[in-house]
Short mmCIF file of C-alpha atoms and ligand atoms in Angstrom, two decimals:
data_model
loop_
_atom_site.label_atom_id
_atom_site.label_comp_id
_atom_site.label_asym_id
_atom_site.label_seq_id
_atom_site.Cartn_x
_atom_site.Cartn_y
_atom_site.Cartn_z
CA UNK G 1403 269.60 -38.69 -41.87
CA UNK G 1404 269.09 -38.03 -38.18
CA UNK G 1405 265.50 -37.75 -37.12
CA UNK G 1406 264.50 -34.15 -36.85
CA UNK G 1407 261.57 -32.73 -34.94
CA UNK G 1408 260.95 -29.80 -37.24
CA UNK G 1409 260.76 -32.26 -40.12
CA UNK G 1410 258.28 -34.48 -38.30
CA UNK G 1411 255.99 -31.60 -37.40
CA UNK G 1412 255.86 -30.44 -40.99
CA UNK G 1413 255.10 -34.01 -42.05
CA UNK G 1414 252.31 -34.20 -39.50
CA UNK G 1415 250.79 -30.94 -40.69
CA UNK G 1416 250.83 -32.14 -44.29
CA UNK G 1417 249.50 -35.57 -43.35
CA UNK G 1418 246.74 -34.23 -41.16
CA UNK G 1419 244.92 -32.99 -44.23
CA UNK G 1420 244.50 -36.57 -45.48
CA UNK G 1421 244.80 -39.30 -42.92
CA UNK G 1422 242.21 -40.65 -40.52
CA UNK G 1423 243.90 -39.79 -37.22
CA UNK G 1424 247.07 -37.96 -36.36
CA UNK G 1425 248.77 -38.70 -33.10
CA UNK G 1426 251.98 -36.93 -32.17
CA UNK G 1427 254.68 -39.56 -32.31
CA UNK G 1428 258.07 -39.21 -30.71
CA UNK G 1429 261.26 -41.21 -30.77
CA UNK G 1430 261.56 -41.05 -26.96
CA UNK G 1431 257.94 -42.04 -26.31
CA UNK G 1432 258.90 -45.13 -24.26
CA UNK G 1433 262.08 -43.72 -22.68
CA UNK G 1434 260.59 -44.00 -19.19
CA UNK G 1435 257.95 -46.71 -19.63
CA UNK G 1436 259.92 -49.21 -21.75
CA UNK G 1437 263.47 -48.01 -22.33
CA UNK G 1438 264.70 -51.25 -23.95
CA UNK G 1439 261.94 -51.69 -26.52
CA UNK G 1440 264.14 -50.86 -29.54
CA UNK G 1441 266.74 -53.38 -28.40
CA UNK G 1442 264.23 -56.13 -27.65
CA UNK G 1443 262.57 -55.83 -31.08
CA UNK G 1444 265.87 -55.65 -32.90
CA UNK G 1445 267.08 -58.83 -31.17
CA UNK G 1446 263.88 -60.66 -32.10
CA UNK G 1447 264.26 -59.64 -35.75
CA UNK G 1448 267.94 -60.60 -35.76
CA UNK G 1449 267.22 -64.03 -34.34
CA UNK G 1450 264.45 -64.76 -36.84
CA UNK G 1451 266.43 -63.43 -39.82
CA UNK G 1452 269.39 -65.65 -38.89
CA UNK G 1453 267.11 -68.68 -39.28
CA UNK G 1454 265.18 -67.47 -42.32
CA UNK G 1455 266.61 -64.96 -44.79
CA UNK G 1456 263.12 -64.12 -46.11
CA UNK G 1457 262.08 -62.53 -42.81
CA UNK G 1458 263.31 -58.93 -43.37
CA UNK G 1459 261.44 -58.51 -46.67
CA UNK G 1460 258.29 -59.94 -45.09
CA UNK G 1461 258.42 -57.46 -42.18
CA UNK G 1462 258.99 -54.46 -44.42
CA UNK G 1463 256.04 -55.38 -46.64
CA UNK G 1464 253.84 -56.13 -43.60
CA UNK G 1465 254.43 -52.61 -42.26
CA UNK G 1466 253.60 -51.04 -45.64
CA UNK G 1467 250.33 -53.00 -45.84
CA UNK G 1468 249.52 -52.03 -42.27
CA UNK G 1469 250.05 -48.30 -42.89
CA UNK G 1470 248.04 -48.24 -46.13
CA UNK G 1471 244.88 -49.61 -44.50
CA UNK G 1472 243.44 -47.62 -41.57
CA UNK G 1473 246.88 -46.15 -40.84
CA UNK G 1474 249.73 -47.95 -39.07
CA UNK G 1475 247.48 -49.52 -36.42
CA UNK G 1476 248.50 -53.19 -36.57
CA UNK G 1477 245.21 -54.05 -38.31
CA UNK G 1478 247.27 -56.32 -40.57
CA UNK G 1479 248.19 -58.46 -37.55
CA UNK G 1480 244.64 -59.29 -36.40
CA UNK G 1481 243.29 -62.78 -36.99
CA UNK G 1482 239.93 -63.44 -38.60
CA UNK G 1483 237.29 -64.02 -35.96
CA UNK G 1484 233.80 -65.50 -36.30
CA UNK G 1485 232.33 -64.27 -39.56
CA UNK G 1486 234.83 -61.40 -39.85
CA UNK G 1487 237.57 -62.08 -42.40
CA UNK G 1488 240.64 -60.03 -41.44
CA UNK G 1489 243.08 -58.22 -43.80
CA UNK G 1490 245.44 -61.16 -43.40
CA UNK G 1491 242.95 -63.32 -45.22
CA UNK G 1492 242.22 -60.81 -47.96
CA UNK G 1493 243.27 -61.36 -51.58
CA UNK G 1494 246.68 -59.64 -51.93
CA UNK G 1495 247.99 -61.34 -48.78
CA UNK G 1496 250.12 -63.50 -51.04
CA UNK G 1497 253.57 -63.79 -49.46
CA UNK G 1498 252.62 -61.93 -46.26
CA UNK G 1499 254.31 -64.09 -43.67
CA UNK G 1500 256.59 -64.05 -40.59
CA UNK G 1501 253.79 -62.89 -38.26
CA UNK G 1502 255.43 -65.08 -35.61
CA UNK G 1503 258.36 -62.64 -35.43
CA UNK G 1504 256.04 -59.88 -34.19
CA UNK G 1505 254.43 -62.32 -31.73
CA UNK G 1506 257.84 -63.22 -30.30
CA UNK G 1507 258.92 -59.59 -30.04
CA UNK G 1508 255.62 -58.67 -28.35
CA UNK G 1509 255.99 -61.53 -25.86
CA UNK G 1510 259.44 -60.30 -24.85
CA UNK G 1511 258.34 -56.67 -24.71
CA UNK G 1512 255.37 -57.65 -22.50
CA UNK G 1513 257.72 -59.51 -20.13
CA UNK G 1514 259.73 -56.29 -19.69
CA UNK G 1515 256.96 -53.68 -19.71
CA UNK G 1516 253.46 -55.16 -19.71
CA UNK G 1517 250.59 -53.34 -21.43
CA UNK G 1518 252.66 -50.38 -22.60
CA UNK G 1519 253.95 -50.88 -26.16
CA UNK G 1520 251.54 -51.08 -29.09
CA UNK G 1521 251.80 -53.80 -31.74
CA UNK G 1522 251.81 -51.04 -34.37
CA UNK G 1523 255.00 -49.60 -32.83
CA UNK G 1524 256.59 -53.05 -32.65
CA UNK G 1525 255.86 -53.56 -36.37
CA UNK G 1526 257.26 -50.12 -37.26
CA UNK G 1527 260.43 -50.92 -35.31
CA UNK G 1528 260.69 -54.36 -36.89
CA UNK G 1529 260.42 -52.86 -40.40
CA UNK G 1530 263.28 -50.45 -39.59
CA UNK G 1531 265.33 -53.34 -38.17
CA UNK G 1532 264.63 -55.38 -41.31
CA UNK G 1533 266.17 -52.59 -43.39
CA UNK G 1534 269.15 -52.10 -41.06
CA UNK G 1535 269.87 -55.81 -40.85
CA UNK G 1536 269.82 -56.04 -44.66
CA UNK G 1537 272.60 -53.46 -44.88
CA UNK G 1538 270.31 -50.45 -45.29
CA UNK G 1539 270.18 -47.13 -43.42
CA UNK G 1540 269.29 -46.70 -39.77
CA UNK G 1541 266.93 -44.09 -38.31
CA UNK G 1542 265.10 -43.27 -35.08
CA UNK G 1543 261.55 -44.60 -35.29
CA UNK G 1544 258.95 -42.17 -33.91
CA UNK G 1545 256.68 -44.12 -31.53
CA UNK G 1546 253.35 -43.77 -29.76
CA UNK G 1547 251.03 -45.43 -32.28
CA UNK G 1548 247.91 -47.13 -31.01
CA UNK G 1549 246.44 -50.42 -32.18
CA UNK G 1550 243.13 -50.53 -34.02
CA UNK G 1551 240.14 -52.78 -33.33
CA UNK G 1552 239.06 -53.41 -36.93
CA UNK G 1553 240.52 -55.48 -39.74
CA UNK G 1554 238.53 -56.34 -42.85
CA UNK G 1555 239.63 -58.50 -45.75
CA UNK G 1556 237.56 -56.38 -48.16
CA UNK G 1557 239.69 -53.31 -47.31
CA UNK G 1558 242.80 -54.89 -48.82
CA UNK G 1559 241.29 -53.66 -52.11
CA UNK G 1560 242.61 -50.26 -51.03
CA UNK G 1561 246.18 -51.42 -51.53
CA UNK G 1562 247.88 -50.41 -54.79
CA UNK G 1563 248.04 -53.28 -57.31
CA UNK G 1564 251.14 -54.30 -59.26
CA UNK G 1565 249.21 -53.58 -62.47
CA UNK G 1566 248.69 -49.92 -61.53
CA UNK G 1567 249.86 -47.18 -63.90
CA UNK G 1568 251.51 -44.00 -62.67
CA UNK G 1569 248.27 -42.01 -62.21
CA UNK G 1570 246.73 -44.80 -60.15
CA UNK G 1571 249.88 -45.05 -58.01
CA UNK G 1572 249.97 -41.28 -57.55
CA UNK G 1573 246.36 -41.28 -56.42
CA UNK G 1574 246.84 -44.18 -54.00
CA UNK G 1575 249.80 -42.44 -52.38
CA UNK G 1576 248.34 -38.94 -52.34
CA UNK G 1577 245.19 -40.19 -50.57
CA UNK G 1578 247.56 -41.00 -47.73
CA UNK G 1579 249.43 -37.71 -47.82
CA UNK G 1580 252.34 -39.22 -49.74
CA UNK G 1581 253.93 -37.50 -52.73
CA UNK G 1582 255.45 -38.72 -55.99
CA UNK G 1583 258.81 -38.43 -54.24
CA UNK G 1584 257.58 -40.80 -51.55
CA UNK G 1585 256.20 -43.15 -54.20
CA UNK G 1586 259.54 -43.47 -55.96
CA UNK G 1587 261.58 -43.70 -52.73
CA UNK G 1588 259.30 -46.24 -51.02
CA UNK G 1589 259.04 -48.41 -54.13
CA UNK G 1590 262.74 -48.98 -53.44
CA UNK G 1591 261.52 -51.44 -50.79
CA UNK G 1592 261.42 -53.76 -53.80
CA UNK G 1593 265.17 -54.14 -53.45
CA UNK G 1594 264.26 -56.88 -50.94
CA UNK G 1595 262.29 -60.06 -51.32
CA UNK G 1596 260.39 -62.25 -53.69
CA UNK G 1597 257.34 -62.14 -55.93
CA UNK G 1598 255.02 -64.90 -57.06
CA UNK G 1599 254.34 -65.29 -60.79
CA UNK G 1600 250.76 -64.07 -60.34
CA UNK G 1601 252.00 -60.58 -59.50
CA UNK G 1602 253.71 -60.01 -62.86
CA UNK G 1603 252.00 -62.46 -65.18
CA UNK G 1604 250.09 -59.60 -66.84
CA UNK G 1605 253.42 -58.56 -68.38
CA UNK G 1606 254.49 -61.93 -69.79
CA UNK G 1607 251.30 -63.56 -71.05
CA UNK G 1608 248.58 -61.83 -73.14
CA UNK G 1609 249.88 -58.37 -72.27
CA UNK G 1610 247.47 -56.71 -74.70
CA UNK G 1611 245.80 -57.26 -78.07
CA UNK G 1612 248.98 -56.62 -80.05
CA UNK G 1613 251.73 -57.79 -77.68
CA UNK G 1614 251.97 -61.07 -75.78
CA UNK G 1615 254.80 -59.63 -73.71
CA UNK G 1616 255.13 -56.09 -72.34
CA UNK G 1617 257.57 -54.48 -74.79
CA UNK G 1618 259.11 -52.44 -71.98
CA UNK G 1619 260.59 -55.66 -70.57
CA UNK G 1620 264.06 -56.53 -71.83
CA UNK G 1621 263.45 -59.57 -74.12
CA UNK G 1622 266.02 -61.84 -72.44
CA UNK G 1623 264.56 -61.00 -69.02
CA UNK G 1624 260.99 -61.60 -70.25
CA UNK G 1625 262.09 -64.97 -71.64
CA UNK G 1626 263.52 -66.04 -68.31
CA UNK G 1627 260.36 -64.94 -66.46
CA UNK G 1628 258.21 -66.90 -68.95
CA UNK G 1629 260.37 -69.91 -68.36
CA UNK G 1630 259.91 -69.63 -64.58
CA UNK G 1631 256.22 -68.83 -64.92
CA UNK G 1632 254.56 -70.87 -67.68
CA UNK G 1633 250.79 -70.35 -67.97
CA UNK G 1634 250.01 -73.96 -67.18
CA UNK G 1635 251.52 -76.44 -64.73
CA UNK G 1636 253.63 -74.01 -62.90
CA UNK G 1637 254.94 -74.96 -59.48
CA UNK G 1638 252.74 -73.55 -56.72
CA UNK G 1639 255.35 -71.21 -55.25
CA UNK G 1640 257.05 -70.24 -58.49
CA UNK G 1641 258.27 -66.68 -58.83
CA UNK G 1642 261.29 -64.44 -58.96
CA UNK G 1643 263.41 -62.45 -56.55
CA UNK G 1644 262.85 -58.71 -56.75
CA UNK G 1645 266.48 -58.18 -57.61
CA UNK G 1646 269.53 -60.47 -57.76
CA UNK G 1647 270.71 -58.97 -54.44
CA UNK G 1648 267.31 -59.56 -52.84
CA UNK G 1649 268.57 -59.82 -49.27
CA UNK G 1650 270.69 -56.65 -49.52
CA UNK G 1651 269.12 -53.24 -49.14
CA UNK G 1652 270.73 -51.25 -51.97
CA UNK G 1653 269.77 -49.15 -55.01
CA UNK G 1654 269.91 -52.04 -57.51
CA UNK G 1655 266.11 -51.83 -57.94
CA UNK G 1656 266.38 -48.49 -59.74
CA UNK G 1657 269.13 -49.72 -62.06
CA UNK G 1658 266.95 -52.70 -62.97
CA UNK G 1659 263.99 -50.46 -63.85
CA UNK G 1660 266.20 -48.54 -66.29
CA UNK G 1661 267.32 -51.86 -67.83
CA UNK G 1662 263.77 -53.17 -68.37
CA UNK G 1663 264.24 -55.75 -65.63
CA UNK G 1664 261.71 -54.69 -63.02
CA UNK G 1665 259.02 -57.21 -62.15
CA UNK G 1666 255.81 -55.19 -61.88
CA UNK G 1667 254.00 -52.82 -64.20
CA UNK G 1668 253.91 -50.52 -61.17
CA UNK G 1669 257.73 -50.52 -61.05
CA UNK G 1670 258.05 -49.85 -64.77
CA UNK G 1671 255.37 -47.12 -64.46
CA UNK G 1672 257.79 -44.98 -62.44
CA UNK G 1673 259.32 -44.06 -65.81
CA UNK G 1674 256.01 -42.66 -67.15
CA UNK G 1675 256.18 -39.16 -65.64
CA UNK G 1676 259.29 -37.02 -66.24
CA UNK G 1677 259.40 -36.18 -62.52
CA UNK G 1678 259.38 -39.79 -61.35
CA UNK G 1679 261.70 -40.89 -64.15
CA UNK G 1680 264.24 -38.28 -63.03
CA UNK G 1681 264.04 -39.63 -59.48
CA UNK G 1682 264.55 -43.21 -60.68
CA UNK G 1683 267.65 -42.06 -62.56
CA UNK G 1684 268.90 -40.11 -59.55
CA UNK G 1685 268.45 -43.06 -57.17
CA UNK G 1686 270.05 -45.46 -59.69
CA UNK G 1687 273.08 -43.18 -59.83
CA UNK G 1688 273.35 -42.31 -56.14
CA UNK G 1689 272.79 -44.88 -53.43
CA UNK G 1690 273.17 -42.11 -50.83
CA UNK G 1691 270.39 -40.05 -52.41
CA UNK G 1692 268.13 -43.11 -52.36
CA UNK G 1693 268.87 -44.04 -48.75
CA UNK G 1694 268.22 -40.47 -47.53
CA UNK G 1695 264.96 -40.25 -49.44
CA UNK G 1696 263.88 -43.71 -48.28
CA UNK G 1697 264.38 -42.82 -44.60
CA UNK G 1698 262.41 -39.56 -44.95
CA UNK G 1699 259.55 -41.31 -46.74
CA UNK G 1700 259.46 -44.26 -44.32
CA UNK G 1701 259.09 -41.82 -41.40
CA UNK G 1702 256.25 -40.13 -43.30
CA UNK G 1703 254.48 -43.38 -44.18
CA UNK G 1704 254.85 -44.81 -40.71
CA UNK G 1705 253.42 -41.63 -39.15
CA UNK G 1706 249.95 -42.30 -40.60
CA UNK G 1707 248.26 -43.44 -37.42
CA UNK G 1708 244.78 -44.69 -36.63
CA UNK G 1709 244.38 -46.91 -33.57
CA UNK G 1710 242.86 -46.60 -30.09
CA UNK G 1711 244.39 -49.16 -27.72
CA UNK G 1712 247.54 -51.04 -26.77
CA UNK G 1713 246.72 -54.63 -27.62
CA UNK G 1714 247.81 -57.37 -25.23
CA UNK G 1715 248.03 -59.96 -28.01
CA UNK G 1716 248.85 -58.66 -31.48
CA UNK G 1717 246.42 -61.10 -33.12
CA UNK G 1718 243.37 -60.28 -30.94
CA UNK G 1719 241.69 -57.01 -29.90
CA UNK G 1720 241.55 -56.38 -26.14
C1 HEM K 1030 254.00 -48.73 -54.97
C2 HEM K 1030 253.06 -49.63 -54.79
C3 HEM K 1030 253.39 -51.07 -54.48
C4 HEM K 1030 252.90 -52.14 -55.13
C5 HEM K 1030 251.93 -52.14 -56.29
C6 HEM K 1030 253.51 -53.31 -54.54
C7 HEM K 1030 253.25 -54.61 -54.92
C8 HEM K 1030 253.92 -55.72 -54.46
C9 HEM K 1030 253.69 -57.06 -54.92
C10 HEM K 1030 252.65 -57.49 -55.94
C11 HEM K 1030 254.58 -57.87 -54.28
C12 HEM K 1030 254.77 -59.37 -54.48
C13 HEM K 1030 253.77 -60.21 -53.75
C14 HEM K 1030 253.95 -61.65 -54.14
O1 HEM K 1030 253.66 -61.96 -55.30
O2 HEM K 1030 254.41 -62.45 -53.34
C15 HEM K 1030 255.36 -57.03 -53.41
C16 HEM K 1030 256.37 -57.48 -52.60
C17 HEM K 1030 257.07 -56.69 -51.75
N1 HEM K 1030 256.85 -55.35 -51.50
FE1 HEM K 1030 255.65 -54.13 -52.55
N2 HEM K 1030 254.34 -52.93 -53.54
C18 HEM K 1030 254.30 -51.55 -53.47
C19 HEM K 1030 254.97 -50.77 -52.55
C20 HEM K 1030 255.80 -51.26 -51.58
C21 HEM K 1030 256.34 -50.47 -50.50
C22 HEM K 1030 256.02 -49.01 -50.25
C23 HEM K 1030 257.14 -51.29 -49.77
C24 HEM K 1030 257.95 -50.98 -48.54
C25 HEM K 1030 258.53 -49.83 -48.32
C26 HEM K 1030 257.10 -52.60 -50.40
C27 HEM K 1030 257.83 -53.69 -49.99
C28 HEM K 1030 257.74 -54.94 -50.56
C29 HEM K 1030 258.61 -56.05 -50.17
C30 HEM K 1030 259.77 -56.00 -49.19
C31 HEM K 1030 258.17 -57.15 -50.93
C32 HEM K 1030 258.74 -58.58 -50.86
C33 HEM K 1030 257.95 -59.37 -49.84
C34 HEM K 1030 258.53 -60.72 -49.52
O3 HEM K 1030 259.51 -61.14 -50.12
O4 HEM K 1030 257.98 -61.37 -48.60
N3 HEM K 1030 256.26 -52.54 -51.47
N4 HEM K 1030 254.94 -55.73 -53.54
C1 NAG K 1031 245.68 -65.58 -47.33
O1 NAG K 1031 244.31 -65.74 -47.57
C2 NAG K 1031 243.91 -67.08 -47.80
C3 NAG K 1031 242.41 -67.07 -48.12
O2 NAG K 1031 242.09 -66.03 -48.98
C4 NAG K 1031 244.21 -67.93 -46.56
O3 NAG K 1031 243.89 -69.28 -46.80
C5 NAG K 1031 245.70 -67.81 -46.19
O4 NAG K 1031 245.97 -68.47 -44.98
C6 NAG K 1031 246.09 -66.34 -46.06
N1 NAG K 1031 247.52 -66.22 -45.83
C7 NAG K 1031 248.04 -65.69 -44.72
C8 NAG K 1031 249.52 -65.57 -44.68
O5 NAG K 1031 247.38 -65.32 -43.80
C1 NAG K 1032 245.76 -45.22 -65.82
O1 NAG K 1032 244.66 -46.09 -65.76
C2 NAG K 1032 243.41 -45.44 -65.58
C3 NAG K 1032 242.36 -46.50 -65.32
O2 NAG K 1032 242.47 -47.58 -66.20
C4 NAG K 1032 243.14 -44.58 -66.82
O3 NAG K 1032 241.91 -43.90 -66.68
C5 NAG K 1032 244.28 -43.55 -66.95
O4 NAG K 1032 244.12 -42.81 -68.13
C6 NAG K 1032 245.63 -44.26 -66.99
N1 NAG K 1032 246.67 -43.25 -66.91
C7 NAG K 1032 247.83 -43.32 -67.58
C8 NAG K 1032 248.83 -42.25 -67.37
O5 NAG K 1032 248.04 -44.27 -68.35
C1 NAG K 1033 250.03 -52.69 -76.35
O1 NAG K 1033 251.04 -52.07 -75.57
C2 NAG K 1033 252.04 -51.40 -76.33
C3 NAG K 1033 253.11 -50.90 -75.38
O2 NAG K 1033 252.57 -50.25 -74.27
C4 NAG K 1033 251.38 -50.26 -77.10
O3 NAG K 1033 252.36 -49.61 -77.89
C5 NAG K 1033 250.28 -50.81 -77.96
O4 NAG K 1033 249.60 -49.74 -78.59
C6 NAG K 1033 249.28 -51.62 -77.14
N1 NAG K 1033 248.30 -52.23 -78.00
C7 NAG K 1033 246.99 -52.12 -77.76
C8 NAG K 1033 246.08 -52.79 -78.73
O5 NAG K 1033 246.54 -51.52 -76.78
#
C-alpha cells in the first residue's frame, strides 16, 4: 500500500493523455517549506469529526467533486462572487457541507507557513484523513497541487449522476483518465455518509412504464426506502445512510450491492458489465483487496491537477 514513485509516474503518463494539466506531485513536496502540514490538517479533521460524525463523509465527497471539475484545484471551495455562481451553488451540491473544516485547517497552516500550501492540497489531505479516521487505510498523499481561479455552477453538470448506467459512468471516468477498476474501487466511497431521497427516488417511484419500483432492489429494502421517502409531504432532510455502518470505512457497500440494497442506480449499475461485477464480488469478499484498490485509485484521482496559484483564502481567488 506504500506510495510508490514508479507507480505515480505511470499514473501521470496515463493521465496526461486526458486531463487538463499535469503537475508532478510528490509526497515530500512541503518537507522543507511546511513540514507539519500533514499533522496540522489531520488534527483539524479530527477535531471537527469529534464534534460532528458527518464530517468525514462530507470531506471525501468534496474532494471527489473537486477533482472531477477542472482537476483537483479547490474550485469546489470558491464562493460565488458578483454574477458568477460557483460550483458550490450548482445543482448537485446537495449535502456538500463542512467547508469550515478546510477553512480552519487553512488558517492553522497559514499561521505555520504562510502562502505556501494550496487549498487543493489541504482538501486532498483532509479526504485521506477522513478515510483514516473512519477506520480505513492510510497512504502518503502526493502534494504540490495549485489552486484554480475559476468555479462555475454550470460545470457541476459534468459530475456523474446517480441515475447513470454503466456506459455513462465508464465514459465520465475515462474522460478523466480513470478506468473501470477505478470506478468500482472509488464507488466504495459510498461506504460512508448519507443520501437525500432525491438522489434515489427514480428507483422507488415511477421507475419505468411497467415497474413502479426498480426490480433490482430487494423488495423489503425498497419498501423501507418508500416509507422514508414518500412522494408527498416528506421531511425536508429525509434520506438514508449509504450503509448501516456509514461512519466506518469498510467493504459493506459491495455486499449491499450484491443483496439489492444499494441506494443509487449508479451503484447497482456496477453489476451490468461482467468485468465490474467481478470486481464488486471480489471487493465484497476481500476487504483487503478493496482497501488496496481504493488507495491506488484515490492517488490516481487526486493526481488530476489544474490550478495556477496558492490561494490565501480558500473561498476567494488571490
Ligand atoms: C461513481 C459516480 C458517483 C455518483 C453518481 C455519486 C453520487 C452521489 C450522490 C447522489 C450522493 C448523495 C447526495 C445526497 O443526496 O445528499 C453521494 C454521496 C456521497 N458520495 Fe458519491 N457519487 C459517485 C462517486 C463517488 C466517489 C468517487 C466518492 C469518493 C471516493 C464518493 C463519495 C461520496 C460520499 C462520501 C457521499 C456521502 C456524502 C455525505 O454524507 O455528506 N462518491 N454520491
Ligand atoms: C446549494 O445551492 C443552493 C442554490 O442552488 C444554495 O442555496 C445552497 O446554499 C448551496 N449549498 C451549499 C452547501 O453551498
Ligand atoms: C446508457 O444510457 C445511454 C443514454 O441514455 C444509452 O444510450 C445507452 O445505451 C445506455 N447503456 C446501457 C449499457 O444501458
Ligand atoms: C422496466 O425495467 C425493467 C427492469 O430493468 C425491465 O425489465 C423492463 O423491460 C422495463 N420496462 C420498460 C417499459 O422499459
